[in-house]
């Protein structure tokens, strides 16, 4: 039987990965990876170059029949009327737009006939958050695209007036693979009307309602210069298994009859869920650059406290999630502070006890999104002359990471989200200490899927789904490496909550 190949692309914060996969079985055939530059403000050209290098390392895309791109959510890519990028993209973890988030909330929350520009009282803000949540499932925070557009309008008005289209990282790379943008080679066609996206990524912009699958241009108007919201091009939102475009044959599918199709793609969290074959009742905790606790839900989620974002998934369901800016980097900070590697950090942690002898790390090193404290810093509490040891400090770093994700899990439970199974993935899941303490702190057995590139797998699975024309994605096996068990230990989390406040 001849192989049918599809490509799943993960254009993440740190790198681009290309996974060539056999469409019927999910078996990986080839793989490539190339780094992205550091920073929270990036020229998208770097993503294009990394994609090309990753594709080259994966042996090229000439024999690939379908492609899907999973990407970091929320990043703002602005294009002018010739299809050129106007300014560096502001990424999800760029917090400069926190004041604009507060302003957008206040503007929607002000009582009728009141227009105090400086009005940020508690009632106004609460009312504003609730109205945003009802409108689009989420209330503005610095991560969301709409706040970044508002920041450009306020701080770079000339650039704002040049905006002809707004898209997200995965939208832009899909569009480029179709032969637009950096691949156009001056053909004179901007191709802005060819931009496309999916429900999962659109639902993270702050101006798309995934319950009705419509853009809220009235909300986007609050972030753009006057009169622009009705004319700016926004990517067409595709159904989960709808074809978005054909790839430029110079890039992919040159050897495939009919050419290579491009699937809708999606946000990285939705692609992870698709890669894990998650069903309603499943919860994933992904420990990467960010920490994401997400669940599959058959209905939209509306958290009036705005702690849980009501995103869509990549199958037609929803993906309520709570996200932390700080995740695996918490372990990196602990290693740096103690001068140890990952195994040594785990060994030190094991020499301590649950609760780290009273030491608690609140790990908001780069500000935080859950809870929404963009200007926060990390802090250590409970130090005494008797408990300040390397072992206790090491344990406090590991427990701080897990307790921050327990916060996210509790927020999902509060909404009534079913949590019958927990899956732990991401680079942070490699830590022996994280694996050992996760069931205790999360209060439930934890399944540990084999470490793999689940965003790229999810993207490849979507590509195979679109290629097949079936109503459901293909069933690919997911290997669970281990089920982590342990007695729930609530005191550590209670201690954490007492200091978090």
Short mmCIF file of C-alpha atoms in Angstrom, two decimals:
data_model
loop_
_atom_site.label_atom_id
_atom_site.label_comp_id
_atom_site.label_asym_id
_atom_site.label_seq_id
_atom_site.Cartn_x
_atom_site.Cartn_y
_atom_site.Cartn_z
CA UNK A 1 0.00 0.00 0.00
CA UNK A 2 1.44 3.36 -1.03
CA UNK A 3 2.04 5.91 1.68
CA UNK A 4 -0.12 9.03 1.77
CA UNK A 5 1.86 11.78 3.44
CA UNK A 6 0.64 14.86 5.30
CA UNK A 7 2.59 17.56 7.11
CA UNK A 8 1.80 18.97 10.53
CA UNK A 9 3.53 22.27 11.24
CA UNK A 10 4.00 23.77 14.69
CA UNK A 11 5.02 27.42 14.46
CA UNK A 12 5.49 28.00 18.18
CA UNK A 13 7.05 30.73 20.28
CA UNK A 14 10.46 29.09 20.26
CA UNK A 15 10.71 27.16 16.99
CA UNK A 16 9.10 25.75 13.87
CA UNK A 17 8.65 21.98 13.65
CA UNK A 18 7.58 20.05 10.57
CA UNK A 19 6.29 16.50 11.07
CA UNK A 20 5.76 14.41 7.93
CA UNK A 21 3.19 11.75 8.80
CA UNK A 22 1.51 8.78 7.13
CA UNK A 23 -2.11 9.89 6.88
CA UNK A 24 -3.85 6.59 7.64
CA UNK A 25 -1.75 5.42 10.61
CA UNK A 26 -0.30 8.57 12.17
CA UNK A 27 3.21 7.12 11.89
CA UNK A 28 5.95 9.74 11.74
CA UNK A 29 7.99 9.48 8.55
CA UNK A 30 10.29 12.50 8.72
CA UNK A 31 10.85 15.46 11.03
CA UNK A 32 12.56 18.85 10.96
CA UNK A 33 13.01 21.72 13.38
CA UNK A 34 14.44 25.25 13.25
CA UNK A 35 14.61 27.91 15.98
CA UNK A 36 12.75 31.21 16.20
CA UNK A 37 14.46 34.29 17.61
CA UNK A 38 13.95 35.20 21.25
CA UNK A 39 11.72 38.08 22.24
CA UNK A 40 8.08 39.06 22.43
CA UNK A 41 8.11 41.23 19.29
CA UNK A 42 9.17 39.31 16.16
CA UNK A 43 9.42 39.96 12.42
CA UNK A 44 7.21 37.25 10.81
CA UNK A 45 9.89 36.83 8.15
CA UNK A 46 11.78 34.86 10.81
CA UNK A 47 8.89 32.38 10.98
CA UNK A 48 8.97 31.96 7.21
CA UNK A 49 12.71 31.31 7.20
CA UNK A 50 12.42 28.85 10.10
CA UNK A 51 9.62 27.01 8.29
CA UNK A 52 11.74 26.70 5.17
CA UNK A 53 14.67 25.36 7.17
CA UNK A 54 12.51 22.92 9.16
CA UNK A 55 10.91 21.68 5.91
CA UNK A 56 14.37 21.20 4.42
CA UNK A 57 15.47 19.20 7.47
CA UNK A 58 12.31 17.10 7.10
CA UNK A 59 13.35 16.12 3.59
CA UNK A 60 11.17 18.60 1.75
CA UNK A 61 7.44 18.78 1.09
CA UNK A 62 7.26 17.78 -2.57
CA UNK A 63 5.53 14.47 -1.76
CA UNK A 64 3.08 15.86 0.81
CA UNK A 65 -0.64 15.80 -0.06
CA UNK A 66 -1.95 18.06 2.73
CA UNK A 67 -0.57 20.56 5.21
CA UNK A 68 -1.92 22.08 8.40
CA UNK A 69 -0.32 24.77 10.54
CA UNK A 70 -0.72 24.94 14.31
CA UNK A 71 0.57 28.13 15.83
CA UNK A 72 1.06 30.20 18.93
CA UNK A 73 -2.20 31.99 19.69
CA UNK A 74 -2.99 35.70 19.94
CA UNK A 75 0.07 37.05 18.14
CA UNK A 76 -0.81 40.14 16.11
CA UNK A 77 0.31 40.31 12.47
CA UNK A 78 -0.59 43.56 10.68
CA UNK A 79 -0.53 43.80 6.88
CA UNK A 80 -0.81 46.82 4.60
CA UNK A 81 -2.75 46.90 1.33
CA UNK A 82 0.19 45.38 -0.56
CA UNK A 83 0.38 42.42 1.82
CA UNK A 84 3.55 43.63 3.54
CA UNK A 85 4.01 43.31 7.29
CA UNK A 86 3.65 46.75 8.87
CA UNK A 87 5.57 46.13 12.09
CA UNK A 88 6.99 43.29 14.13
CA UNK A 89 4.31 40.94 15.43
CA UNK A 90 3.50 41.34 19.11
CA UNK A 91 3.36 37.84 20.61
CA UNK A 92 1.00 36.38 23.20
CA UNK A 93 3.55 36.90 25.99
CA UNK A 94 4.14 40.60 25.24
CA UNK A 95 2.44 42.41 28.13
CA UNK A 96 2.91 46.02 26.98
CA UNK A 97 -0.81 46.19 26.08
CA UNK A 98 -2.02 45.59 29.66
CA UNK A 99 -3.21 49.24 29.99
CA UNK A 100 -5.15 48.89 26.72
CA UNK A 101 -6.83 45.75 28.11
CA UNK A 102 -7.99 47.70 31.14
CA UNK A 103 -9.22 50.54 28.94
CA UNK A 104 -11.22 48.20 26.67
CA UNK A 105 -12.88 46.63 29.71
CA UNK A 106 -13.72 50.03 31.19
CA UNK A 107 -15.15 51.35 27.91
CA UNK A 108 -17.58 48.44 27.64
CA UNK A 109 -18.44 48.64 31.32
CA UNK A 110 -19.28 52.33 31.66
CA UNK A 111 -22.88 53.13 32.47
CA UNK A 112 -24.96 54.83 29.74
CA UNK A 113 -24.41 58.58 29.39
CA UNK A 114 -21.07 58.35 31.20
CA UNK A 115 -17.83 58.72 29.31
CA UNK A 116 -15.18 59.41 31.93
CA UNK A 117 -11.96 58.41 30.21
CA UNK A 118 -10.28 57.71 33.52
CA UNK A 119 -13.14 55.74 35.03
CA UNK A 120 -11.71 52.42 36.32
CA UNK A 121 -13.88 51.89 39.40
CA UNK A 122 -14.60 48.31 40.51
CA UNK A 123 -18.23 48.24 39.36
CA UNK A 124 -17.33 49.53 35.91
CA UNK A 125 -14.57 46.96 35.52
CA UNK A 126 -16.72 44.06 36.74
CA UNK A 127 -19.55 45.06 34.42
CA UNK A 128 -17.11 45.44 31.53
CA UNK A 129 -15.55 42.00 32.04
CA UNK A 130 -18.98 40.37 32.15
CA UNK A 131 -20.04 42.10 28.93
CA UNK A 132 -16.86 41.02 27.14
CA UNK A 133 -17.27 37.43 28.33
CA UNK A 134 -20.88 37.33 27.13
CA UNK A 135 -19.81 38.76 23.78
CA UNK A 136 -16.77 36.63 22.92
CA UNK A 137 -16.19 34.19 25.79
CA UNK A 138 -13.18 36.06 27.19
CA UNK A 139 -12.36 39.41 28.71
CA UNK A 140 -9.36 41.38 27.44
CA UNK A 141 -5.96 40.69 28.93
CA UNK A 142 -2.60 41.69 27.48
CA UNK A 143 -2.31 38.34 25.68
CA UNK A 144 -5.34 38.82 23.41
CA UNK A 145 -4.90 40.23 19.92
CA UNK A 146 -7.42 43.04 20.33
CA UNK A 147 -5.37 44.67 23.09
CA UNK A 148 -2.27 44.64 20.90
CA UNK A 149 -4.17 46.31 18.06
CA UNK A 150 -5.32 48.94 20.54
CA UNK A 151 -1.71 49.47 21.68
CA UNK A 152 -0.59 50.12 18.09
CA UNK A 153 -3.47 52.54 17.55
CA UNK A 154 -2.52 54.47 20.67
CA UNK A 155 1.27 54.41 20.35
CA UNK A 156 1.92 54.10 16.60
CA UNK A 157 -1.02 55.88 14.95
CA UNK A 158 0.63 56.17 11.54
CA UNK A 159 1.16 52.42 11.41
CA UNK A 160 -2.37 51.83 12.64
CA UNK A 161 -3.81 53.87 9.78
CA UNK A 162 -1.88 51.63 7.34
CA UNK A 163 -3.59 48.44 8.52
CA UNK A 164 -5.42 46.66 5.70
CA UNK A 165 -5.59 43.20 7.31
CA UNK A 166 -5.11 41.62 10.74
CA UNK A 167 -4.17 37.98 11.13
CA UNK A 168 -2.49 35.58 13.54
CA UNK A 169 0.82 33.68 13.25
CA UNK A 170 -0.74 30.45 11.97
CA UNK A 171 -2.97 32.38 9.53
CA UNK A 172 0.02 34.24 8.13
CA UNK A 173 2.17 31.16 7.65
CA UNK A 174 -0.68 29.23 5.99
CA UNK A 175 -1.19 32.23 3.67
CA UNK A 176 2.52 32.31 2.87
CA UNK A 177 2.54 28.58 2.07
CA UNK A 178 -0.32 29.30 -0.36
CA UNK A 179 2.06 31.62 -2.21
CA UNK A 180 1.27 35.01 -0.71
CA UNK A 181 3.31 37.41 1.40
CA UNK A 182 7.00 36.44 1.43
CA UNK A 183 6.42 33.78 -1.25
CA UNK A 184 4.68 36.16 -3.68
CA UNK A 185 7.93 37.42 -5.23
CA UNK A 186 6.43 40.73 -6.30
CA UNK A 187 3.56 39.33 -8.37
CA UNK A 188 1.50 42.44 -7.66
CA UNK A 189 -1.36 40.60 -5.94
CA UNK A 190 -1.59 41.27 -2.21
CA UNK A 191 -3.97 38.33 -1.75
CA UNK A 192 -5.46 39.67 1.47
CA UNK A 193 -8.88 38.22 0.68
CA UNK A 194 -7.25 34.77 0.61
CA UNK A 195 -6.42 34.85 4.34
CA UNK A 196 -8.12 32.10 6.31
CA UNK A 197 -8.18 30.80 9.88
CA UNK A 198 -10.19 28.46 12.10
CA UNK A 199 -12.53 28.81 15.08
CA UNK A 200 -9.89 27.90 17.68
CA UNK A 201 -7.41 30.64 16.79
CA UNK A 202 -10.09 33.22 15.93
CA UNK A 203 -11.66 32.68 19.35
CA UNK A 204 -8.47 33.98 20.98
CA UNK A 205 -8.52 37.38 19.29
CA UNK A 206 -11.11 39.10 21.50
CA UNK A 207 -13.26 40.01 18.48
CA UNK A 208 -14.71 36.65 17.40
CA UNK A 209 -17.77 34.98 18.92
CA UNK A 210 -17.29 31.20 18.61
CA UNK A 211 -20.88 30.50 19.73
CA UNK A 212 -22.24 32.15 16.57
CA UNK A 213 -19.04 31.93 14.48
CA UNK A 214 -19.06 35.64 13.71
CA UNK A 215 -16.53 38.45 13.97
CA UNK A 216 -17.53 41.26 16.31
CA UNK A 217 -16.36 44.24 14.29
CA UNK A 218 -18.14 46.54 16.73
CA UNK A 219 -15.67 45.42 19.39
CA UNK A 220 -12.69 45.59 17.04
CA UNK A 221 -13.73 49.19 16.29
CA UNK A 222 -12.79 50.05 19.87
CA UNK A 223 -9.17 49.12 19.09
CA UNK A 224 -8.75 50.65 15.63
CA UNK A 225 -8.71 54.22 14.35
CA UNK A 226 -12.22 55.50 13.65
CA UNK A 227 -13.92 54.07 10.57
CA UNK A 228 -11.45 51.25 9.91
CA UNK A 229 -13.15 48.25 11.55
CA UNK A 230 -15.69 47.78 8.76
CA UNK A 231 -13.08 47.66 5.99
CA UNK A 232 -10.07 45.90 7.50
CA UNK A 233 -9.69 42.35 6.15
CA UNK A 234 -10.04 39.55 8.70
CA UNK A 235 -9.27 35.93 7.79
CA UNK A 236 -12.18 33.81 6.60
CA UNK A 237 -13.10 31.36 9.39
CA UNK A 238 -13.22 27.80 8.07
CA UNK A 239 -15.10 24.79 9.38
CA UNK A 240 -12.86 22.22 11.15
CA UNK A 241 -12.28 20.03 8.07
CA UNK A 242 -12.72 22.55 5.26
CA UNK A 243 -10.00 23.14 2.66
CA UNK A 244 -8.37 26.55 3.05
CA UNK A 245 -6.22 26.79 -0.08
CA UNK A 246 -3.80 24.95 -2.33
CA UNK A 247 -0.11 25.19 -1.51
CA UNK A 248 2.21 26.98 -3.89
CA UNK A 249 3.84 24.05 -5.77
CA UNK A 250 7.24 25.68 -5.26
CA UNK A 251 6.71 25.06 -1.54
CA UNK A 252 4.76 21.79 -1.20
CA UNK A 253 3.02 19.05 -3.18
CA UNK A 254 4.97 19.37 -6.41
CA UNK A 255 4.91 15.58 -6.89
CA UNK A 256 1.27 15.14 -5.79
CA UNK A 257 -1.49 14.88 -8.42
CA UNK A 258 -3.84 17.83 -7.99
CA UNK A 259 -1.42 19.60 -5.67
CA UNK A 260 -1.14 19.89 -1.90
CA UNK A 261 -4.14 21.19 0.04
CA UNK A 262 -3.87 23.42 3.11
CA UNK A 263 -6.17 22.67 6.04
CA UNK A 264 -7.60 25.36 8.36
CA UNK A 265 -4.87 24.92 10.97
CA UNK A 266 -5.49 26.18 14.47
CA UNK A 267 -4.20 27.53 17.75
CA UNK A 268 -1.54 25.48 19.48
CA UNK A 269 -3.78 24.50 22.38
CA UNK A 270 -6.50 23.19 20.08
CA UNK A 271 -3.91 21.33 18.00
CA UNK A 272 -2.52 19.72 21.16
CA UNK A 273 -6.03 18.53 22.08
CA UNK A 274 -6.48 17.13 18.57
CA UNK A 275 -3.06 15.49 18.70
CA UNK A 276 -3.98 13.83 21.99
CA UNK A 277 -7.36 12.70 20.62
CA UNK A 278 -9.02 14.37 23.60
CA UNK A 279 -12.73 13.83 24.17
CA UNK A 280 -15.32 15.56 26.36
CA UNK A 281 -14.22 15.10 29.98
CA UNK A 282 -10.50 15.05 29.18
CA UNK A 283 -8.21 17.74 30.62
CA UNK A 284 -4.69 18.40 29.38
CA UNK A 285 -2.03 20.21 31.37
CA UNK A 286 0.73 21.35 29.06
CA UNK A 287 3.97 22.57 30.62
CA UNK A 288 5.87 24.48 27.98
CA UNK A 289 6.94 28.12 27.81
CA UNK A 290 3.43 28.78 29.06
CA UNK A 291 1.34 26.51 31.23
CA UNK A 292 -2.06 25.60 29.79
CA UNK A 293 -4.82 23.67 31.49
CA UNK A 294 -7.56 22.96 28.95
CA UNK A 295 -10.66 20.79 28.71
CA UNK A 296 -12.93 19.67 25.89
CA UNK A 297 -16.49 20.90 26.41
CA UNK A 298 -19.62 20.32 24.32
CA UNK A 299 -20.91 23.81 25.16
CA UNK A 300 -19.35 27.29 25.30
CA UNK A 301 -17.82 28.36 28.60
CA UNK A 302 -18.60 31.77 30.10
CA UNK A 303 -16.55 32.64 33.17
CA UNK A 304 -17.79 36.00 34.45
CA UNK A 305 -14.62 36.43 36.51
CA UNK A 306 -12.70 36.24 33.20
CA UNK A 307 -10.18 33.78 34.68
CA UNK A 308 -11.06 31.05 32.17
CA UNK A 309 -11.03 31.90 28.48
CA UNK A 310 -13.85 30.40 26.46
CA UNK A 311 -11.99 29.35 23.34
CA UNK A 312 -13.15 26.95 20.63
CA UNK A 313 -11.40 23.70 19.80
CA UNK A 314 -10.50 22.27 16.38
CA UNK A 315 -13.40 19.83 16.07
CA UNK A 316 -16.54 21.94 16.54
CA UNK A 317 -16.56 21.78 20.35
CA UNK A 318 -15.08 24.28 22.81
CA UNK A 319 -11.81 24.42 24.72
CA UNK A 320 -12.16 26.39 27.96
CA UNK A 321 -8.70 26.96 29.31
CA UNK A 322 -6.66 28.81 31.86
CA UNK A 323 -3.15 29.80 30.87
CA UNK A 324 -0.12 30.86 32.87
CA UNK A 325 2.74 32.83 31.36
CA UNK A 326 5.22 31.00 33.61
CA UNK A 327 5.54 27.21 33.36
CA UNK A 328 8.63 25.13 32.58
CA UNK A 329 10.76 28.26 32.93
CA UNK A 330 10.00 28.06 36.66
CA UNK A 331 12.16 24.94 36.75
CA UNK A 332 14.81 26.73 34.72
CA UNK A 333 14.84 29.55 37.26
CA UNK A 334 15.25 27.02 40.07
CA UNK A 335 18.14 25.32 38.28
CA UNK A 336 19.86 28.64 37.71
CA UNK A 337 19.39 29.81 41.29
CA UNK A 338 20.70 26.55 42.75
CA UNK A 339 23.36 25.85 40.13
CA UNK A 340 22.04 22.39 39.22
CA UNK A 341 20.70 20.49 36.21
CA UNK A 342 17.20 19.01 35.91
CA UNK A 343 18.08 15.66 37.49
CA UNK A 344 19.92 17.36 40.35
CA UNK A 345 16.92 19.63 40.93
CA UNK A 346 14.72 16.54 41.20
CA UNK A 347 17.22 14.83 43.53
CA UNK A 348 17.30 17.89 45.81
CA UNK A 349 13.50 18.10 45.79
CA UNK A 350 13.25 14.49 46.95
CA UNK A 351 15.36 15.33 49.99
CA UNK A 352 12.63 17.72 51.14
CA UNK A 353 9.04 17.00 52.10
CA UNK A 354 5.57 18.05 50.87
CA UNK A 355 5.20 21.77 51.50
CA UNK A 356 8.98 22.32 51.37
CA UNK A 357 9.16 22.71 55.16
CA UNK A 358 6.93 25.80 54.94
CA UNK A 359 8.56 27.53 51.93
CA UNK A 360 6.25 28.64 49.12
CA UNK A 361 7.22 30.06 45.73
CA UNK A 362 4.64 32.25 43.97
CA UNK A 363 6.11 31.85 40.46
CA UNK A 364 5.01 34.99 38.61
CA UNK A 365 8.48 35.71 37.22
CA UNK A 366 7.40 37.50 34.02
CA UNK A 367 4.06 38.81 35.23
CA UNK A 368 1.09 36.47 35.07
CA UNK A 369 -2.06 35.85 33.09
CA UNK A 370 -3.82 33.48 35.53
CA UNK A 371 -4.34 35.30 37.79
CA UNK A 372 -4.25 38.44 35.65
CA UNK A 373 -1.26 40.25 37.15
CA UNK A 374 0.83 41.46 34.20
CA UNK A 375 3.17 43.52 36.39
CA UNK A 376 3.69 40.90 39.10
CA UNK A 377 7.04 39.40 40.07
CA UNK A 378 7.88 36.08 41.69
CA UNK A 379 8.15 35.88 45.47
CA UNK A 380 9.29 33.36 48.06
CA UNK A 381 7.49 33.11 51.39
CA UNK A 382 8.00 31.30 54.67
CA UNK A 383 11.78 31.39 54.83
CA UNK A 384 13.39 30.84 58.22
CA UNK A 385 16.97 30.22 59.29
CA UNK A 386 16.00 26.61 59.88
CA UNK A 387 14.28 25.79 56.56
CA UNK A 388 16.44 27.72 54.07
CA UNK A 389 18.14 24.76 52.43
CA UNK A 390 18.79 23.86 48.82
CA UNK A 391 16.48 20.87 49.11
CA UNK A 392 13.55 22.91 50.40
CA UNK A 393 14.09 25.63 47.82
CA UNK A 394 14.24 23.07 45.02
CA UNK A 395 10.97 21.51 46.18
CA UNK A 396 9.33 24.94 46.44
CA UNK A 397 10.13 25.64 42.78
CA UNK A 398 8.58 22.35 41.62
CA UNK A 399 5.55 22.77 43.87
CA UNK A 400 5.09 26.38 42.75
CA UNK A 401 4.82 25.19 39.14
CA UNK A 402 2.29 22.48 39.97
CA UNK A 403 0.23 24.65 42.32
CA UNK A 404 -0.12 27.33 39.64
CA UNK A 405 -1.59 24.66 37.34
CA UNK A 406 -3.82 23.40 40.17
CA UNK A 407 -5.19 26.96 40.29
CA UNK A 408 -6.09 26.60 36.61
CA UNK A 409 -7.68 23.18 37.16
CA UNK A 410 -9.83 24.50 40.00
CA UNK A 411 -11.06 27.35 37.80
CA UNK A 412 -12.26 24.86 35.17
CA UNK A 413 -13.99 22.75 37.83
CA UNK A 414 -15.77 25.83 39.15
CA UNK A 415 -17.45 26.25 35.75
CA UNK A 416 -18.80 22.72 35.94
CA UNK A 417 -16.30 21.37 33.41
CA UNK A 418 -16.02 17.59 33.56
CA UNK A 419 -12.52 16.45 34.57
CA UNK A 420 -12.56 12.67 34.51
CA UNK A 421 -9.05 12.28 33.05
CA UNK A 422 -5.89 14.42 33.29
CA UNK A 423 -3.15 14.22 30.66
CA UNK A 424 0.25 15.80 31.41
CA UNK A 425 2.33 16.90 28.40
CA UNK A 426 5.02 19.39 27.42
CA UNK A 427 8.70 19.81 28.15
CA UNK A 428 8.09 20.38 31.85
CA UNK A 429 6.57 16.89 32.09
CA UNK A 430 10.06 15.46 31.56
CA UNK A 431 10.99 16.43 35.13
CA UNK A 432 11.10 13.45 37.50
CA UNK A 433 10.02 15.74 40.31
CA UNK A 434 7.03 17.08 38.38
CA UNK A 435 5.95 13.53 37.61
CA UNK A 436 6.37 12.43 41.20
CA UNK A 437 4.40 15.27 42.81
CA UNK A 438 1.71 15.88 40.15
CA UNK A 439 -0.89 13.37 41.46
CA UNK A 440 -0.45 14.65 45.02
CA UNK A 441 -0.87 18.33 44.19
CA UNK A 442 -3.45 17.96 41.39
CA UNK A 443 -5.47 15.57 43.58
CA UNK A 444 -5.98 12.92 40.89
CA UNK A 445 -4.15 10.21 38.97
CA UNK A 446 -2.40 11.67 35.94
CA UNK A 447 -1.81 9.99 32.59
CA UNK A 448 1.54 10.68 30.97
CA UNK A 449 1.38 10.32 27.18
CA UNK A 450 4.65 9.53 25.51
CA UNK A 451 6.61 12.75 25.10
CA UNK A 452 6.02 13.93 21.55
CA UNK A 453 5.26 16.98 19.44
CA UNK A 454 1.49 17.04 19.98
CA UNK A 455 0.86 20.38 18.28
CA UNK A 456 2.52 19.05 15.12
CA UNK A 457 0.69 15.71 15.52
CA UNK A 458 -2.64 17.51 15.88
CA UNK A 459 -1.92 19.60 12.82
CA UNK A 460 -0.97 16.48 10.84
CA UNK A 461 -4.14 14.73 12.03
CA UNK A 462 -6.23 17.68 10.85
CA UNK A 463 -4.45 17.63 7.48
CA UNK A 464 -5.26 13.91 7.14
CA UNK A 465 -8.86 14.60 8.14
CA UNK A 466 -9.34 17.31 5.52
CA UNK A 467 -7.63 15.16 2.89
CA UNK A 468 -9.92 12.19 3.61
CA UNK A 469 -13.17 14.16 3.37
CA UNK A 470 -14.56 12.12 6.31
CA UNK A 471 -16.84 13.59 8.98
CA UNK A 472 -14.46 12.63 11.79
CA UNK A 473 -10.68 12.84 12.13
CA UNK A 474 -8.72 9.60 11.67
CA UNK A 475 -8.15 7.44 14.74
CA UNK A 476 -4.46 7.50 15.49
CA UNK A 477 -3.03 5.59 18.48
CA UNK A 478 -1.86 7.60 21.50
CA UNK A 479 0.74 5.83 23.62
CA UNK A 480 0.36 6.46 27.36
CA UNK A 481 3.80 5.98 28.84
CA UNK A 482 2.66 5.77 32.44
CA UNK A 483 -0.23 6.50 34.78
CA UNK A 484 1.09 8.56 37.68
CA UNK A 485 -0.52 7.72 40.99
CA UNK A 486 -0.22 9.03 44.53
CA UNK A 487 -2.24 10.03 47.55
CA UNK A 488 -3.73 13.53 47.18
CA UNK A 489 -1.96 15.94 49.54
CA UNK A 490 -4.00 19.11 50.04
CA UNK A 491 -1.86 20.93 52.60
CA UNK A 492 0.76 22.04 50.06
CA UNK A 493 -1.90 23.66 47.88
CA UNK A 494 -3.59 25.27 50.91
CA UNK A 495 -0.22 26.71 51.91
CA UNK A 496 0.26 28.03 48.36
CA UNK A 497 -3.20 29.64 48.32
CA UNK A 498 -2.59 31.36 51.65
CA UNK A 499 0.43 33.18 50.21
CA UNK A 500 -1.00 33.73 46.72
CA UNK A 501 -4.04 35.70 47.95
#
